[in-house]
XYZ file of C-alpha atoms in Angstrom:
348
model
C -25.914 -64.112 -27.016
C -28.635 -66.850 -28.066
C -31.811 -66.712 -26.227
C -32.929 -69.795 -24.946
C -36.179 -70.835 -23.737
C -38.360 -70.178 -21.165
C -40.159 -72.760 -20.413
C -40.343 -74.319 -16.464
C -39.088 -77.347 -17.839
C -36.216 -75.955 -19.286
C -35.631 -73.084 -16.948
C -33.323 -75.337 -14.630
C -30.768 -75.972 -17.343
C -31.333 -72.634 -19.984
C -31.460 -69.344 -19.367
C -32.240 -66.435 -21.258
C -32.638 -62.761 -20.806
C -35.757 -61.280 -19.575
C -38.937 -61.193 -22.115
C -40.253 -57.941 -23.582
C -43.568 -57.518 -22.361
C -45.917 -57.574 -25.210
C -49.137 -60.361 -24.104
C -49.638 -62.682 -26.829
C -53.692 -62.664 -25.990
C -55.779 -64.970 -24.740
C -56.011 -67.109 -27.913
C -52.457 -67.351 -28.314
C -52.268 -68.528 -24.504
C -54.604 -71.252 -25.021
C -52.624 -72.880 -28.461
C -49.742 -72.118 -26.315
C -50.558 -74.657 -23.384
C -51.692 -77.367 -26.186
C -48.196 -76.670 -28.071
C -46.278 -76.980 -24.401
C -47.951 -80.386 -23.634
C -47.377 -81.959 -27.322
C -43.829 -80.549 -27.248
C -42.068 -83.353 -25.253
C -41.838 -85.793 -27.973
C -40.342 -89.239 -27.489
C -36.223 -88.166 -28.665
C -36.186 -84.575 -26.696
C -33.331 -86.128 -24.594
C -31.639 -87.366 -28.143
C -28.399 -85.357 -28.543
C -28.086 -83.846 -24.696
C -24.773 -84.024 -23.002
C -22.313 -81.987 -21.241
C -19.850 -79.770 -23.476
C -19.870 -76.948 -25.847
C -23.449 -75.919 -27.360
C -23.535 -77.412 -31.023
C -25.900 -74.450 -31.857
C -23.875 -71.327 -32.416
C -25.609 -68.365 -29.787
C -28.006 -65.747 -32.023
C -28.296 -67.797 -34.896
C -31.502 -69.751 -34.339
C -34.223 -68.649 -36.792
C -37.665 -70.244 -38.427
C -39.162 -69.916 -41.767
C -41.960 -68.309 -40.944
C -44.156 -70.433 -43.804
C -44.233 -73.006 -40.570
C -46.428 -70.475 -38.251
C -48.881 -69.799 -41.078
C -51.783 -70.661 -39.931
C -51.112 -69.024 -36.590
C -50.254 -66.001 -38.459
C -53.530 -65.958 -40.247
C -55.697 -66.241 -37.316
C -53.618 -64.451 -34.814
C -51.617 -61.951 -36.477
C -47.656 -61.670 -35.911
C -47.604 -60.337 -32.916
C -48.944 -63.170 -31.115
C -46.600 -65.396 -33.068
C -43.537 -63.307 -32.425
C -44.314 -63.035 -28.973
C -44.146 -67.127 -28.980
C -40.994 -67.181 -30.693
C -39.394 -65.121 -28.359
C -40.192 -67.080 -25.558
C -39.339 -69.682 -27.303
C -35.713 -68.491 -27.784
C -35.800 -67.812 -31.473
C -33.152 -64.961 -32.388
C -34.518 -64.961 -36.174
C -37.240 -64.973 -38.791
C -37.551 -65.539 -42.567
C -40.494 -64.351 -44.337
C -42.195 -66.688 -47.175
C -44.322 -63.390 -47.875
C -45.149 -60.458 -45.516
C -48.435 -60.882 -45.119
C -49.658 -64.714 -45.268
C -53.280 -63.856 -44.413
C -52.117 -61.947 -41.503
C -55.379 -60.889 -39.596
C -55.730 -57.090 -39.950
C -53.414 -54.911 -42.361
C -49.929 -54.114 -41.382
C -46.976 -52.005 -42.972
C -43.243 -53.119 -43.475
C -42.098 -50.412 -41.105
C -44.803 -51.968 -38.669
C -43.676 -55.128 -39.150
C -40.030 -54.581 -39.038
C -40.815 -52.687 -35.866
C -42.495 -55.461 -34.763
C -40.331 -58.045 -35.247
C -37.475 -55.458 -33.028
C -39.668 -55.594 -30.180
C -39.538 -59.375 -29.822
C -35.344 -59.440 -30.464
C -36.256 -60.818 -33.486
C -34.012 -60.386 -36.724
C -35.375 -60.368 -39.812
C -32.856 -62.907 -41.819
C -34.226 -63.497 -45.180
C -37.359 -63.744 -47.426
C -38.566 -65.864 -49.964
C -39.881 -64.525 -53.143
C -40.754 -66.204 -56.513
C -38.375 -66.863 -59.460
C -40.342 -65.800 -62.457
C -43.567 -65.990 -63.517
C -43.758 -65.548 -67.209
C -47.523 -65.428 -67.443
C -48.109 -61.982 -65.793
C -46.063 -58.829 -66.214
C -47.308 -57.924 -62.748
C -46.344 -60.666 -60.709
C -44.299 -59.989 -57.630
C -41.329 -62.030 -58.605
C -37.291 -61.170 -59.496
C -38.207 -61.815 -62.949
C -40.628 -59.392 -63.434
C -40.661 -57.123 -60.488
C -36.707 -57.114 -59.578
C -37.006 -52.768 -58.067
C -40.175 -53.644 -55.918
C -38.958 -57.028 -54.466
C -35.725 -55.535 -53.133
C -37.528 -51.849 -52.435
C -39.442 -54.094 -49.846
C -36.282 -56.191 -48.504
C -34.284 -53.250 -47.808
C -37.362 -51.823 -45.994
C -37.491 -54.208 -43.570
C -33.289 -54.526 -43.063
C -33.155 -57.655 -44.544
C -29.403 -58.559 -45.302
C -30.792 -62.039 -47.433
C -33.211 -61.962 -50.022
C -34.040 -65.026 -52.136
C -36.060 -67.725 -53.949
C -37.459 -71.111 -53.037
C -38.101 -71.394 -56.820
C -35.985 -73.896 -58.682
C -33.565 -73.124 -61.833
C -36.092 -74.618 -64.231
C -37.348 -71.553 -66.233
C -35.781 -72.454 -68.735
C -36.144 -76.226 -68.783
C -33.914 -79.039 -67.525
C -31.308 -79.581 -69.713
C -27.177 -78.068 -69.039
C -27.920 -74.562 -71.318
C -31.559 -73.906 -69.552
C -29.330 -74.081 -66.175
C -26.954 -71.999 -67.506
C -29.616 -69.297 -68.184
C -30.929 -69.669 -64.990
C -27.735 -69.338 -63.603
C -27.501 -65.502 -65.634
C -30.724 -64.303 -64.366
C -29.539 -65.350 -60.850
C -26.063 -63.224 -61.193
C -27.955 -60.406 -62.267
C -30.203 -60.237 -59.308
C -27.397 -60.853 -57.325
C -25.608 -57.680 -58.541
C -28.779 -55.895 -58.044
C -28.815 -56.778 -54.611
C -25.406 -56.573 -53.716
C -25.874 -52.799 -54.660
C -28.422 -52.692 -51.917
C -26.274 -54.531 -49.416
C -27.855 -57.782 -49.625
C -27.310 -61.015 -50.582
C -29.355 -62.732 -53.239
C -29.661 -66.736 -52.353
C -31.318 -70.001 -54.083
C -33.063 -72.777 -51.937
C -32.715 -76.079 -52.694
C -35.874 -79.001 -52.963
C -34.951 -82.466 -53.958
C -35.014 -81.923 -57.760
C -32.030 -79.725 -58.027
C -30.151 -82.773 -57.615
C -31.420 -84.491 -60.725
C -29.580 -84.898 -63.835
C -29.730 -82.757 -67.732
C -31.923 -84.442 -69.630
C -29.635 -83.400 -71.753
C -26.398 -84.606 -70.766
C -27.294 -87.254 -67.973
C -24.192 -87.948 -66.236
C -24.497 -84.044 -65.030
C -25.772 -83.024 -61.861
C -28.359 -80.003 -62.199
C -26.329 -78.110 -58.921
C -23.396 -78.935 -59.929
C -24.133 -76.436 -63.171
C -25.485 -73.931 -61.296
C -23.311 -73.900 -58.569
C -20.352 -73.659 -61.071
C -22.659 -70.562 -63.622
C -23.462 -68.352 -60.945
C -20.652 -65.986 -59.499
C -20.238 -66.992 -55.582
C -19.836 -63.402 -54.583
C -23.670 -62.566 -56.147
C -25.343 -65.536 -55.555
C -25.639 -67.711 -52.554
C -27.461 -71.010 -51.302
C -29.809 -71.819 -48.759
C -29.323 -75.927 -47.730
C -32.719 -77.359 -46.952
C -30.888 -80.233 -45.533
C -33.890 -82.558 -45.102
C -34.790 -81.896 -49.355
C -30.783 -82.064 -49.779
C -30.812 -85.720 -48.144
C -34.218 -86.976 -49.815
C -32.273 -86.235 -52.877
C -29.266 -88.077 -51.739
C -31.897 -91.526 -51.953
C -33.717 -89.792 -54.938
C -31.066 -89.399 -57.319
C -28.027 -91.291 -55.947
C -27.944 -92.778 -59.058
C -28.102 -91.950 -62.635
C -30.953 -92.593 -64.812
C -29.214 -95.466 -66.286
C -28.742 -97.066 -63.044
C -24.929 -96.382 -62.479
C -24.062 -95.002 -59.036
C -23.777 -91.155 -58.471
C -23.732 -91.176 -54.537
C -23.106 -87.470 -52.958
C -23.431 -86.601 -49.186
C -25.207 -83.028 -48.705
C -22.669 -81.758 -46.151
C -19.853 -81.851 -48.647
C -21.242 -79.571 -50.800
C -21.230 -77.203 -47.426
C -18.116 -78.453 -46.243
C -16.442 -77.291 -50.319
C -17.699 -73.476 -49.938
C -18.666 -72.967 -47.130
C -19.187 -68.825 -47.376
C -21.664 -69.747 -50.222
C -24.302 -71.303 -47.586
C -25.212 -68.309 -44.915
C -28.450 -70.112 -44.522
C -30.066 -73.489 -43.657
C -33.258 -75.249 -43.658
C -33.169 -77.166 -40.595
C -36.210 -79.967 -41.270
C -36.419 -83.490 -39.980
C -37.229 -86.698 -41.362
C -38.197 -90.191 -40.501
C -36.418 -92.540 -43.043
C -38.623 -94.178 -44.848
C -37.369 -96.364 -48.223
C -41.196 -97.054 -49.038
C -41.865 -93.778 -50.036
C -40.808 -91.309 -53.041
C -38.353 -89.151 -51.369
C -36.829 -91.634 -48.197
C -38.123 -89.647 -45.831
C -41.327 -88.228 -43.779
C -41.520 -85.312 -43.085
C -41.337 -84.181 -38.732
C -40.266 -82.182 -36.254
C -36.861 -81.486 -35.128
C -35.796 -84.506 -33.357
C -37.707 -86.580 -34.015
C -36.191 -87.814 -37.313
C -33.418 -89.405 -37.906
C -31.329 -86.972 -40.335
C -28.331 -86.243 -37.587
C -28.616 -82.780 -37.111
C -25.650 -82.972 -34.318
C -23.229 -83.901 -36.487
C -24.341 -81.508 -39.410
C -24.169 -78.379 -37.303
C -20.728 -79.343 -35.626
C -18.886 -80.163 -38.524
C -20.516 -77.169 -40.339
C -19.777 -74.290 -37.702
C -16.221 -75.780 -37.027
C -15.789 -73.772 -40.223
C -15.488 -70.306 -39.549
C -14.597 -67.015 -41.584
C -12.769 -64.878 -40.259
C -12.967 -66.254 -36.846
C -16.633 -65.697 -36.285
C -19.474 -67.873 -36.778
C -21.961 -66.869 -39.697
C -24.264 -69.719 -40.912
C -27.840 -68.964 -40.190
C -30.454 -71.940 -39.607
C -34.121 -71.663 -39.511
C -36.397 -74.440 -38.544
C -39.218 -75.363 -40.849
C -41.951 -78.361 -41.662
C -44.176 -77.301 -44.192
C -47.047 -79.003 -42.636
C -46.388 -79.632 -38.590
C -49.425 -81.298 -36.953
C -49.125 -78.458 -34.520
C -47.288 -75.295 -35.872
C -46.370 -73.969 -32.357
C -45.692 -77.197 -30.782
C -43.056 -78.064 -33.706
C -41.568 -74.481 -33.210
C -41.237 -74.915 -29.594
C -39.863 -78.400 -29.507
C -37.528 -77.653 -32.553
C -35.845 -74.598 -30.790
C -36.011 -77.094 -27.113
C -34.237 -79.710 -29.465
C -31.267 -77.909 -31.310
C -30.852 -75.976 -27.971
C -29.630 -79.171 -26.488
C -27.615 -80.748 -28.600
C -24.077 -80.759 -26.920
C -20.582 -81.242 -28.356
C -20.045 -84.203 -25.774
C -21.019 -87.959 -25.697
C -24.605 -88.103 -24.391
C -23.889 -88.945 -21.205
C -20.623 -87.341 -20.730
């Protein structure tokens, strides 16, 4: 089951089972009280109703790129500690370290992350990088970046790196799209699956062929049983405003969720991220916490987890915002929001 919460305020509506007891420190305490009193943010009652939970039970995560700071000057323990009071059942990894204060293993921190009923989900590791041979990246260190994943029981391992190695145009994509089969075989030996996250420019056009969508090529190149996709749905709907039409002008409009709705078994993970619409800027959007923006996150989750496979649930979604004014306030309030959201009217 999905742990939820404990908080006082939430303790009369959420339950959860009892906390391991690892102490987070004193330090952690302190950022703990100032993230509990910035947490109640102006739309915490948006979504709340009577009914089904919209977020399906052990399947709450957070990119872990979020906590970094905390991670740097606390270490992970502290952080997990949070998290699990917080009622997060998972954690992806944007790097295993990320200036974590004092040296740890992968068996520590897989052992670790156990402790606090954490599951490690997924990692994020770099595409290429064709300037060093040494780089820790699929492209040039393929054995060592899944030697690590399958160290720490990771059953998703995957870049944040766009297709664009080999430029923008419908063949560069389609080489893209071979490198990403291959390290999906490679993983799929391991027992893992290899995924792709999305940012906004994946939804531009070839500048080769410009009535082509850049996903739409490598969604249709890469075999769906090797490679998968994580939806950053806020980056998936700043593209939506960002390239909902062609460079000529003509109208290319998409809706994010379709793409979902199409395949679903091709999307085991999600960025859950929030934005304030915004037409003045670049992308549509600026950047917040969960619930405070105005993408719909309600509707996204129900229509996506009506889909099912096999009659069980297994989409994954971790909360991010790659630069929260207060990294444990927007983790708390994030997991306080999606835990809410109801199937029912608000109201009902």
């Amino acid at each position: 089951m999905s742990r939820t919460p404990k908080d006082p305020e939430l303790a009369r509506r959420l339950s959860r089972r009892n906390v391991l007891g690892v102490a987070a420190g004193a330090t952690a305490a302190t950022l703990l009280s100032g993230a509990t009193a910035q947490a109640a943010g102006p739309h915490s009652g948006h979504g709340h109703g009577k009914g089904r939970a919209v977020l399906p039970p052990g399947r709450l995560g957070i990119q872990l790129y979020s906590l970094r700071d905390k991670v740097s000057t606390l270490g992970f323990a502290p952080v997990f500690a949070e998290l699990e009071k917080y009622g997060y059942d998972e954690i992806e990894f944007a790097g295993y370290t990320q200036g974590s204060a004092g040296a740890i293993t992968l068996a520590q921190l897989k052992r670790l992350a156990k402790d606090h009923g954490l599951n490690p989900i997924g990692s994020h590791v770099n595409y290429y990088d064709d300037n060093n041979p040494g780089a820790y990246s699929f492209a040039q260190n393929l054995t060592k970046v899944l030697d690590e994943a399958e160290a720490l029981g990771l059953k998703h391992i995957g870049t944040a790196s766009g297709p664009f190695r080999y430029g923008s145009t419908v063949d560069g994509w389609k080489r893209a799209a071979e490198d990403f089969n291959t390290y999906g075989a490679a993983a799929r030996k391991r027992g893992m699956k290899f995924y792709q996250h999305n940012h906004a420019e994946e939804f531009s056009f070839a500048t080769d062929k410009p009535k082509v969508r850049l996903y739409d090529v490598l969604l249709a190149e890469t075999d769906p049983d090797l490679v998968y996709l994580e939806m950053d749905i806020y980056w998936a709907f700043c593209a939506q405003f960002r390239f909902g039409k062609r460079v000529d002008g003509t109208p290319a409009p998409f809706n994010p969720i379709d793409y979902v709705l199409k395949q679903p078994d091709r999307y085991p993970l999600f960025h859950v991220k929030d934005g304030t619409r915004d037409d003045s800027v670049r992308d549509g959007y600026r950047m917040t916490d969960v619930g405070d923006g105005d993408i719909d996150y309600k509707n996204f989750l129900s229509r996506v987890t009506a889909r099912t496979h096999r009659g069980r649930t297994y989409h994954h979604w971790q909360t991010e915002h790659d630069n929260p004014v207060e990294s444990l306030a927007f983790a708390r309030k994030s997991s306080e929001h999606l835990h809410s959201l109801r199937q029912g009217r608000c109201g009902d």
